[in-house]
Coordinates of C-alpha atoms and ligand atoms in Angstrom, one line a residue:
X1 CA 21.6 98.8 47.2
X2 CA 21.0 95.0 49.2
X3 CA 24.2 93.1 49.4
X4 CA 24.1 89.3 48.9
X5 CA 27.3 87.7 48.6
X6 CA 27.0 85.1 45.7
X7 CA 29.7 82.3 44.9
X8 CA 32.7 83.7 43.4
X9 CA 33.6 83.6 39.4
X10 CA 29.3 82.6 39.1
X11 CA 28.0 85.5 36.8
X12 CA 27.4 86.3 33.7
X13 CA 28.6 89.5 31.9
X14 CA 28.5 91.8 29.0
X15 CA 30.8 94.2 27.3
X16 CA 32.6 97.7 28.3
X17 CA 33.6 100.6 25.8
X18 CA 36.9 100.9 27.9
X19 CA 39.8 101.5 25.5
X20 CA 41.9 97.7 25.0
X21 CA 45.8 98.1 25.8
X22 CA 47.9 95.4 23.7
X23 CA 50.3 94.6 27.0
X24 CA 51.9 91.5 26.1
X25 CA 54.7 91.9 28.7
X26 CA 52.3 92.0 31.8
X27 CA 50.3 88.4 31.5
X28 CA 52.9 86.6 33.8
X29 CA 50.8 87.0 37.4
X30 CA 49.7 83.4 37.8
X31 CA 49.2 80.3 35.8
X32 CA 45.4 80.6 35.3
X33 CA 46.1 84.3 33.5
X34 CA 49.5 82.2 31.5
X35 CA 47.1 79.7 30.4
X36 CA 44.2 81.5 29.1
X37 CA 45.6 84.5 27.9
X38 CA 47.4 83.1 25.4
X39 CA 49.4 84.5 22.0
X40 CA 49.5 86.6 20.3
X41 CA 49.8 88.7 23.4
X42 CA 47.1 89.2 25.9
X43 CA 45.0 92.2 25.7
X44 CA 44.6 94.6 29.0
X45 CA 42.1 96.7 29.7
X46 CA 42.1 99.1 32.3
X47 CA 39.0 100.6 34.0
X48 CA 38.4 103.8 36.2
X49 CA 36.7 103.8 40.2
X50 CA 33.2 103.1 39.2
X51 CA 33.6 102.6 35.8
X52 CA 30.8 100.2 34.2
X53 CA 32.2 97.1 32.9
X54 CA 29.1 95.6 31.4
X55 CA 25.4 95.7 32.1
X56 CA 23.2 93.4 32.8
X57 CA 20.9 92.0 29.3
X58 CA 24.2 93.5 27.2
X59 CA 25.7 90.9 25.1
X60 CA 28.6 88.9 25.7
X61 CA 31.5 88.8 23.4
X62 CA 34.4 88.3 25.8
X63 CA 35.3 87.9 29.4
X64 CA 38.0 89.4 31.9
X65 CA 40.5 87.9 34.3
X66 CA 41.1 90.8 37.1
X67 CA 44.9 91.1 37.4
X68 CA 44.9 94.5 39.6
X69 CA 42.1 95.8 41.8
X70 CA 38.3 94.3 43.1
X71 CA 35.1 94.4 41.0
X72 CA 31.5 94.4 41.6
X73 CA 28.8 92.2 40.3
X74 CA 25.1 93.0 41.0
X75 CA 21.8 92.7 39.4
X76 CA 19.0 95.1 39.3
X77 CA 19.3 99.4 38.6
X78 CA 19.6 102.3 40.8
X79 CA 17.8 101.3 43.9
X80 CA 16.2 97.9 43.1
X81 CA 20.3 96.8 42.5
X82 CA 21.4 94.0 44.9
X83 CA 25.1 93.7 45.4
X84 CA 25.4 89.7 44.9
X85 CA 29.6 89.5 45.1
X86 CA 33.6 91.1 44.8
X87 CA 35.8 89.9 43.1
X88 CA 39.7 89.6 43.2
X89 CA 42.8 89.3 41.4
X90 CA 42.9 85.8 39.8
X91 CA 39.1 85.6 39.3
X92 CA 37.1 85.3 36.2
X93 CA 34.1 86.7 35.1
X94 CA 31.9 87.1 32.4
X95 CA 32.0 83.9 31.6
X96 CA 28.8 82.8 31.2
X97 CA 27.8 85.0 28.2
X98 CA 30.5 83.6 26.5
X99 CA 29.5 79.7 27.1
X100 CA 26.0 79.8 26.2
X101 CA 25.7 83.2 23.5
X102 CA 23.1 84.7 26.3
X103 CA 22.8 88.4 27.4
X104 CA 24.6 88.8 30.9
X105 CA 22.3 88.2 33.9
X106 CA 24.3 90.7 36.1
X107 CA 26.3 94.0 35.8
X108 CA 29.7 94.9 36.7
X109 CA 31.6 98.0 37.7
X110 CA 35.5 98.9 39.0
X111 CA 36.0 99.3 42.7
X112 CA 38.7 101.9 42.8
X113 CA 41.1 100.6 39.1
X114 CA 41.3 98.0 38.1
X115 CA 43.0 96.3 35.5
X116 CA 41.8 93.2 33.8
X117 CA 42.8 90.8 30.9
X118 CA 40.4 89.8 28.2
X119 CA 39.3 86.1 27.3
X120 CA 38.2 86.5 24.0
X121 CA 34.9 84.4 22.7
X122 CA 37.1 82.7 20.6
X123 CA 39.4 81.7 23.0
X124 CA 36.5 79.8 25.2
X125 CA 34.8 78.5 21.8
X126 CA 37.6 76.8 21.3
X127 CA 38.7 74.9 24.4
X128 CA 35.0 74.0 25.2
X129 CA 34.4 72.7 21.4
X130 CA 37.3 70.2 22.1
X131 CA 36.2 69.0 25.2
X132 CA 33.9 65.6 25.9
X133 CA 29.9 66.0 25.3
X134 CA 30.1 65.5 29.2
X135 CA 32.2 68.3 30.1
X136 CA 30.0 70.6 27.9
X137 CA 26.8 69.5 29.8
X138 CA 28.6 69.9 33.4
X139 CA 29.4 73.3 32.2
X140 CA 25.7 73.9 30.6
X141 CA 23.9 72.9 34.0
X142 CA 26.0 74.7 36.2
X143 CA 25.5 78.0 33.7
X144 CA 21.6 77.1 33.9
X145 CA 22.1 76.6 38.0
X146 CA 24.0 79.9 37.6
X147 CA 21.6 82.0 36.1
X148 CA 18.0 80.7 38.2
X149 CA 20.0 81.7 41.4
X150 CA 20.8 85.0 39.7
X151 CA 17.1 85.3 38.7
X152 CA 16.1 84.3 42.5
X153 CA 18.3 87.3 43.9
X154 CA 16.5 89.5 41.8
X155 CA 13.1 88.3 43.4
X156 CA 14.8 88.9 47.0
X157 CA 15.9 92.8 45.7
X158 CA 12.4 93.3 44.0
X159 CA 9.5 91.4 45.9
X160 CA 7.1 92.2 43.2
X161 CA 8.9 90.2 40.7
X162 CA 8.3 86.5 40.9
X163 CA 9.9 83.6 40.2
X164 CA 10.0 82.2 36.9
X165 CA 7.6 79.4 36.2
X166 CA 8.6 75.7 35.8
X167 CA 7.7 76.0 32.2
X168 CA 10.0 78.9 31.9
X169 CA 12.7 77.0 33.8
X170 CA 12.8 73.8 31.5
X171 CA 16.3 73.1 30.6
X172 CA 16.1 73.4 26.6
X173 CA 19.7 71.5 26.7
X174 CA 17.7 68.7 28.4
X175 CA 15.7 68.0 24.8
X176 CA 18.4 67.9 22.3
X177 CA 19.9 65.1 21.0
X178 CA 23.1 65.8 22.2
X179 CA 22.2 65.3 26.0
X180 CA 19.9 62.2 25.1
X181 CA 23.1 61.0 23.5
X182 CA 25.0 61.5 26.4
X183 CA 22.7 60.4 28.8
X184 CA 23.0 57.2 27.0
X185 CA 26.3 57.2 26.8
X186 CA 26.6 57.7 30.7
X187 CA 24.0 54.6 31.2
X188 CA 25.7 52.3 28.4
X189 CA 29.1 53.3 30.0
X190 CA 27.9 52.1 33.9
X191 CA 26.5 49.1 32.2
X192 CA 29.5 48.0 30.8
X193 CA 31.7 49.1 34.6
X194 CA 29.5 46.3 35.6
X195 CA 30.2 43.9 32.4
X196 CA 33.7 43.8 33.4
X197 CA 32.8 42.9 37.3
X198 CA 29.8 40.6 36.8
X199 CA 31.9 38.4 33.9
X200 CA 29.0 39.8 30.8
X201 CA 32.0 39.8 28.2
X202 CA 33.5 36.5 26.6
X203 CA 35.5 36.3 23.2
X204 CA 34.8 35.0 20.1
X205 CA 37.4 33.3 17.5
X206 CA 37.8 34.3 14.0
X207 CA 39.9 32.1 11.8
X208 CA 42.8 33.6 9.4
X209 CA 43.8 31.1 7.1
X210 CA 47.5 30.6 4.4
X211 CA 45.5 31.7 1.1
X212 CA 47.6 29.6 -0.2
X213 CA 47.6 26.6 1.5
X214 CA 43.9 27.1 2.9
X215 CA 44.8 26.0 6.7
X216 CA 43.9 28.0 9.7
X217 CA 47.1 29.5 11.0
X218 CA 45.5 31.4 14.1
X219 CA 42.4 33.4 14.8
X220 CA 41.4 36.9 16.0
X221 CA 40.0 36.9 19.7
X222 CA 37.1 39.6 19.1
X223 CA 35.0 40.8 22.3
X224 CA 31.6 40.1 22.6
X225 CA 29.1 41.5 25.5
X226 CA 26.1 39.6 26.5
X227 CA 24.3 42.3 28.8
X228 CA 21.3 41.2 30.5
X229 CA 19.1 44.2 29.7
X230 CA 20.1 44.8 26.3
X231 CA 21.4 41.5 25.0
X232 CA 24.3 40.6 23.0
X233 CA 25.9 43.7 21.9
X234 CA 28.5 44.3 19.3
X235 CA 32.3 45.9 20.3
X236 CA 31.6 48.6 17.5
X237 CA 28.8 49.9 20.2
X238 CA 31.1 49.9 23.0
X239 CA 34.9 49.6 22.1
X240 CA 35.3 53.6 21.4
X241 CA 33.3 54.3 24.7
X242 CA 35.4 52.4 26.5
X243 CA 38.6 53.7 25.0
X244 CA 37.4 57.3 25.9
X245 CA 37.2 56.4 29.5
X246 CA 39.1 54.7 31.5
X247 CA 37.3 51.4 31.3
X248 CA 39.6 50.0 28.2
X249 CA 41.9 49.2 30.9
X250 CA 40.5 47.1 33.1
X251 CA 38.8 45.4 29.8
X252 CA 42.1 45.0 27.8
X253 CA 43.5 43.1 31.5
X254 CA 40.9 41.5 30.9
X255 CA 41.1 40.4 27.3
X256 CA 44.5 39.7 27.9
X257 CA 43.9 37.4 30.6
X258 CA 41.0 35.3 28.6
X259 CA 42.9 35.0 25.1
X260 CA 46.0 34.0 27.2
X261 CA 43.9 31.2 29.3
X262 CA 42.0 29.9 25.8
X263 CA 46.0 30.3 23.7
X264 CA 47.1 27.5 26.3
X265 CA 43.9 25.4 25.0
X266 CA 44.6 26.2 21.3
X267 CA 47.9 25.0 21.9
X268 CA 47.6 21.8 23.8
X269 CA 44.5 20.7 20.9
X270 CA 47.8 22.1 17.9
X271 CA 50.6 20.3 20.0
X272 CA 48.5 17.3 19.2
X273 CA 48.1 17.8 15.4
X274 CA 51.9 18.9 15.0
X275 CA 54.2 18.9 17.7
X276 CA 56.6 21.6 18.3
X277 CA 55.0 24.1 15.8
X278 CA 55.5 27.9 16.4
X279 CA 52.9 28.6 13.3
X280 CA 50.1 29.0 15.2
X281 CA 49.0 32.1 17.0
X282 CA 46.0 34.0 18.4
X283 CA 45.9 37.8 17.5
X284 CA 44.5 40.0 19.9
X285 CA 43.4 43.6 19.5
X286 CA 45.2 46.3 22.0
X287 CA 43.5 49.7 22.0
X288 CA 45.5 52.5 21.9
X289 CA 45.0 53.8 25.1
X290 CA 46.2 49.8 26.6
X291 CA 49.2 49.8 24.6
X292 CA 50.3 53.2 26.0
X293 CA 49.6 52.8 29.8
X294 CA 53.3 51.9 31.2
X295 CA 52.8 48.9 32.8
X296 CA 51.6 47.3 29.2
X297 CA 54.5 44.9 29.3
X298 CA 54.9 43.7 32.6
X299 CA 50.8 43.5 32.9
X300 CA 51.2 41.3 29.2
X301 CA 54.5 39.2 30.3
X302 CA 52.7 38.4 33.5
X303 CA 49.9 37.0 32.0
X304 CA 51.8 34.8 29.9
X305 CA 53.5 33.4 32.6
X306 CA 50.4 32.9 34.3
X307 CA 49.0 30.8 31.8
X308 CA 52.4 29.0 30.6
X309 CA 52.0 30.2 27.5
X310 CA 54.8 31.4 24.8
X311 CA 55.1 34.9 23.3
X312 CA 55.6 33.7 20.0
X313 CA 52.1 32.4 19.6
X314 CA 50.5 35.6 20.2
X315 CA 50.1 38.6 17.7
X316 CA 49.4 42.3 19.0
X317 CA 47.0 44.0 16.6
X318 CA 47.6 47.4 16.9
X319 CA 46.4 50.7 14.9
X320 CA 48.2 53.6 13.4
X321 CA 46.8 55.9 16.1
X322 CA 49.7 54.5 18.9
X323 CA 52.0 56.3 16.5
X324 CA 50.5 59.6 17.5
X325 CA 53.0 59.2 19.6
X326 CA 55.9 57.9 17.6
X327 CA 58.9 57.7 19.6
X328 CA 57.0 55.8 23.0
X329 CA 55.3 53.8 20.2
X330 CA 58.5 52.8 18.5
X331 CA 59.9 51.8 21.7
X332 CA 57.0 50.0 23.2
X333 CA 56.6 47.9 19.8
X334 CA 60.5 47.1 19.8
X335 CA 60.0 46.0 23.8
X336 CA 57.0 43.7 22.9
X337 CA 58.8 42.5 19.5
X338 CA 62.2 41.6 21.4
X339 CA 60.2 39.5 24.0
X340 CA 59.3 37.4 21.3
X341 CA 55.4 38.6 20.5
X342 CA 54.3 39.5 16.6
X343 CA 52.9 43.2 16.3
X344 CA 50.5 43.5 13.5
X345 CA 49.0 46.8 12.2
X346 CA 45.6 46.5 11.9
X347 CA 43.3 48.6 10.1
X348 CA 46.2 49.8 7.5
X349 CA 45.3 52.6 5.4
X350 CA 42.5 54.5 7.5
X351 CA 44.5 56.0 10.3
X352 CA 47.2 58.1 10.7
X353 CA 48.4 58.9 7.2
X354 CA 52.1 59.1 7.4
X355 CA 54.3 55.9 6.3
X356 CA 57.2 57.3 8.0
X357 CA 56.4 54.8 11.1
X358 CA 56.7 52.1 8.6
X359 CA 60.4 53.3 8.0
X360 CA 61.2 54.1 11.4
X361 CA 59.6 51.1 13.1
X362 CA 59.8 46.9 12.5
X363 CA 56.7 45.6 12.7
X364 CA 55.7 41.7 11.6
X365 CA 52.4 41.8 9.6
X366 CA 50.2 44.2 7.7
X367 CA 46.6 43.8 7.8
X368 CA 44.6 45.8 5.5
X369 CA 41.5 47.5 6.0
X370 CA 38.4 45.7 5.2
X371 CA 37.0 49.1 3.9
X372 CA 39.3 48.3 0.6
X373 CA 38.5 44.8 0.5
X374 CA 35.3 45.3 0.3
X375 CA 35.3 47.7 -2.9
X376 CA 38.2 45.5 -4.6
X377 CA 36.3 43.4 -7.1
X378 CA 34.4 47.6 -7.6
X379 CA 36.6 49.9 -7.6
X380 CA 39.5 50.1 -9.9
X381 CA 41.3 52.6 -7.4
X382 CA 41.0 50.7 -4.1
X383 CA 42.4 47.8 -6.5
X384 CA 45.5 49.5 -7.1
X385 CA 46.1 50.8 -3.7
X386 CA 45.1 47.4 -2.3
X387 CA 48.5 45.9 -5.0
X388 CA 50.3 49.0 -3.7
X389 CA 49.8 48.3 -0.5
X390 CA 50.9 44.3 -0.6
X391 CA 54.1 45.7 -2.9
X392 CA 55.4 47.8 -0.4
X393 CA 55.1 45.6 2.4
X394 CA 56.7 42.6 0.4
X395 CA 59.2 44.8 -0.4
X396 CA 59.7 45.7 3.2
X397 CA 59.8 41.9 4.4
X398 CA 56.1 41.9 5.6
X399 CA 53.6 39.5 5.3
X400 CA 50.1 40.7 4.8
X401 CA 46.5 39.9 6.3
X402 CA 43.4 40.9 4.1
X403 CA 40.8 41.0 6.5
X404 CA 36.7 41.5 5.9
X405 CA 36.8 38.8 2.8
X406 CA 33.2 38.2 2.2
X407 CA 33.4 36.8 -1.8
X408 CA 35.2 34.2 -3.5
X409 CA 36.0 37.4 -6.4
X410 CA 37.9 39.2 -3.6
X411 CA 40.2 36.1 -2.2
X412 CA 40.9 35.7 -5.9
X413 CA 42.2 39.3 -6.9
X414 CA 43.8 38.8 -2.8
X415 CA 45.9 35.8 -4.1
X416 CA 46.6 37.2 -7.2
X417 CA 48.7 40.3 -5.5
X418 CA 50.5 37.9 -3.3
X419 CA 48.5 38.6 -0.2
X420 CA 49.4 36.1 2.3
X421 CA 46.9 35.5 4.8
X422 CA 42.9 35.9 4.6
X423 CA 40.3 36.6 6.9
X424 CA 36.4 37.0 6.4
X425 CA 32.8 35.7 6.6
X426 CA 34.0 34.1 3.5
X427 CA 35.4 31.2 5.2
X428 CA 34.5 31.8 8.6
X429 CA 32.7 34.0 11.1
X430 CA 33.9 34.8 14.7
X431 CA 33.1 31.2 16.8
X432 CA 32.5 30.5 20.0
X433 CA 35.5 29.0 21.7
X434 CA 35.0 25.2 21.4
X435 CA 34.0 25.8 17.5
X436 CA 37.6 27.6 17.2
X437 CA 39.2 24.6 18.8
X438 CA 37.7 22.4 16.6
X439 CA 39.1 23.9 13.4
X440 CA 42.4 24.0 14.5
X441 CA 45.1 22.6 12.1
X442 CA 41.9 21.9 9.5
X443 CA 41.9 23.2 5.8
X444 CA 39.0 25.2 4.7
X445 CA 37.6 24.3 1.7
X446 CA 38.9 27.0 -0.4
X447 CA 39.0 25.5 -3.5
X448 CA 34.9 25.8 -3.6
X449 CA 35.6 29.4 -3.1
X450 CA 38.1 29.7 -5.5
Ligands
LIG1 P1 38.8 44.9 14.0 O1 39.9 44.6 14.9 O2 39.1 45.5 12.6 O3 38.0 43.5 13.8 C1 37.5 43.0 12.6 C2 36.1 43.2 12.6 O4 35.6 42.8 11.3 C3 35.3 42.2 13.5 O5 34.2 42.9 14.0 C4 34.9 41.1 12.6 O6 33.8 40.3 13.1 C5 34.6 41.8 11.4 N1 34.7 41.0 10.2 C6 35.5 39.9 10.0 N2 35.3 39.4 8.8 C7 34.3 40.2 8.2 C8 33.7 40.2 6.9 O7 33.9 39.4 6.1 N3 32.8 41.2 6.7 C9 32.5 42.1 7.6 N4 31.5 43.0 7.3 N5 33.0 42.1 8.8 C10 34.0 41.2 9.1 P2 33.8 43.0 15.5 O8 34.0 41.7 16.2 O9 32.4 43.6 15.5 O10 34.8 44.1 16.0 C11 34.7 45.4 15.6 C12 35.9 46.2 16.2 O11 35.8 46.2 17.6 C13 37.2 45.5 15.9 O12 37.6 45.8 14.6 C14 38.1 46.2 17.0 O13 38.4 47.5 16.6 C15 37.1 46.2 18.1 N6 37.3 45.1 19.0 C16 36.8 43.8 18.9 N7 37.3 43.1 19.9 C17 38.2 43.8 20.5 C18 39.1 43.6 21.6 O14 39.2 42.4 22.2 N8 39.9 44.6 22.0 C19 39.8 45.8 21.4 N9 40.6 46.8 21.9 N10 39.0 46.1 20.4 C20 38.2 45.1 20.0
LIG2 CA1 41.7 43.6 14.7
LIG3 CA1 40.8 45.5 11.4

């Protein structure tokens, strides 16, 4: 046998007919074994000097964590086997198999016993199905990487054999959909590292307006991103990229700084119409991830100071999905509420189900999802949640924003259930800045739409 030494915890494996000892009381010997081999007990199994753990082209339905004793992985049979590595307590192998459903590119045997603990396929399946389409392609190029050094070994043991041709080394991973989707992904998400640096994004201004008196009472600041290569492109393209990275952060500083610089212009051009008035606000949208970083408040009061403007004219829309979290939530919105801002939960009705937040937690404004106000004038059932949903929050003390109005039917059936405040293309798409301004303190004409 040749001996190559390979890098350790690299190979692929396959499966042993060892007999599996249920030892639940022996999986404390290191946090790697305590966090893999988890409940209902770990299974053990226990292997003689020399014993065959698993040949190479078997197939893989589990892999082993050595607790006691040294293993061997090589490739090749009898005489053409080359010796590629050792393992020790702590390591893993098998692996591979496992990742990608392929037979193992190398055997193993027991140097002298040894006693392992077995990773079930299910186990793996499951913590590489919940991690990011990036993390699975990391761990399918390094399998790939894995396996043609494996296969080059073999040529070193076994001169005759050659390597495999470029043709047969094409990455099939590197045609699917999912890796063209994450190769976009990866571009769109650079693009927008540089949106934040080279001043790309700006805000736009949607009016919300008293359905019942038909006056603009503040606007939504919604993000827009003009990119050079790909033009203007909408938040619904990039807002849940950038809340799976880190990049929401820098952009909600960002957004916060903007809508706090144009608030002190909405105000000064209000001030003028009616002195004094705290009616007015600007709501802007905090992602999930923004309203949980610890520094939220200071990073928010800061900015208000910088820009001399007051909390009261500013509305946090927030979603259900902060409440994942309930109790930081509860005390993060009672923070932000007691420094005078307005928190309003948007999207009501599509996230997380539970209306025990709504009892546990003050909030100031409801806004319901446009999903229902867009079926209300056709559906009989989003009709009576839509009612339900306006009840309970005037029951509760809170006023309610119907956003995504788009027909003159739908602000109808709004006003007729009491809904206070409106939103849609129905009066108003989002503006540009100086558009917004000029609207301020004006009445639509709602009476045409009525
Ligand atoms: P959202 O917060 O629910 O914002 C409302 C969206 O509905 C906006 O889309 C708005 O333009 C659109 N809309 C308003 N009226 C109508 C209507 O009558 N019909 C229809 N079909 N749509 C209407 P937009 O600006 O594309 O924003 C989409 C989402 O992106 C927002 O949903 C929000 O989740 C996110 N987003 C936008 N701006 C920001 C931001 O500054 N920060 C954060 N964290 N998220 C933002
Ligand atoms: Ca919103
Ligand atoms: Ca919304």
């Amino acid at each position: 046998m040749q001996h190559i030494t390979a890098s350790p915890g690299s190979m692929p494996l396959g499966v042993s007919d060892s007999p599996v000892y249920s030892d639940a009381n022996n999986c404390d010997s290191g946090d790697l074994v305590a966090d893999i081999a988890v409940s209902p007990g770990c299974n053990i199994r226990l292997f003689n000097n020399g014993e065959t753990i698993f040949t190479e082209g078997s197939s893989a339905d589990k892999a082993y964590i050595i607790e006691s004793g040294y293993v061997e992985i090589f490739v090749g049979f009898g005489n053409e086997s080359l010796h590629l590595n050792v393992l020790a307590p702590g390591d893993i192998f098998g692996e591979m198999g496992l990742i990608d459903a392929s037979p193992r590119s190398a055997s193993a045997k027991a140097i002298g016993p040894c006693r392992c603990i077995i990773v079930s396929a299910t186990q793996v399946a499951e913590r590489i199905e919940s991690s990011s389409p990036l993390v699975r392609l990391l761990i399918s190029m390094s399998l790939h990487r894995n396996r043609a050094y494996n296969a080059y070994l073999q040529t070193l043991a076994n001169p005759q054999m050659r390597l495999p041709s470029p043709a047969a080394t094409e990455k099939p991973y590197t045609r699917s959909h999912q890796y063209q989707q994450i190769l976009a992904d990866i571009k769109l998400e650079s693009d927008l590292r540089n949106a934040v640096v080279n001043d790309e994004l700006f805000l736009v201004y949607q009016p919300l307006l008293n359905l019942n008196t038909a006056k603009v009472v503040g606007f939504e600041a919604l993000l827009r991103w003009q990119c050079p290569q790909r033009g203007l492109v909408s938040p619904q393209q990039f807002i849940a990229l950038a809340e799976e990275t880190s990049l929401i952060l820098p952009m909600g500083d960002w957004i916060l700084e903007h809508s706090c610089a144009d608030l002190q212009r909405f105000q000064h051009q209000f001030d003028q119409l009616k002195p004094g008035s705290a009616d007015f606000f600007i709501s802007v949208n905090i992602s999930v991830r923004q309203f949980q970083q610890p520094s939220f408040f200071e990073r928010l009061i800061a900015c208000t100071q910088r820009y001399g403007v007051e909390a009261k004219h500013i509305k946090l829309e927030v979603t259900e999905g902060i409440f994942l979290d309930e109790g930081e939530a509860i005390d993060a919105i009672d923070k932000c509420r007691a420094a005078g801002f307005q928190v309003s939960l948007d999207d009501f009705g599509t996230g997380y189900s539970s209306l025990n937040y709504l009892e546990r937690c003050e909030i100031d404004y409801l806004k319901i999802d446009q999903s229902f106000i867009q079926k209300l004038c056709s559906s009989d059932r989003a009709q009576i949640l839509v009612g339900s949903i306006i009840d309970i929050a005037r029951k509760l003390g809170l006023p309610t924003v119907a956003e995504g109005i788009e027909t003159p039917a739908q602000m109808a059936a709004l006003r007729g259930m009491g809904c206070d405040i409106g939103q849609g293309f129905l009066f108003s798409r989002p503006l540009p800045l100086a558009e917004a301004l000029a609207l301020v303190g004006q009445p639509l004409a709602l009476a045409d739409c009525a």
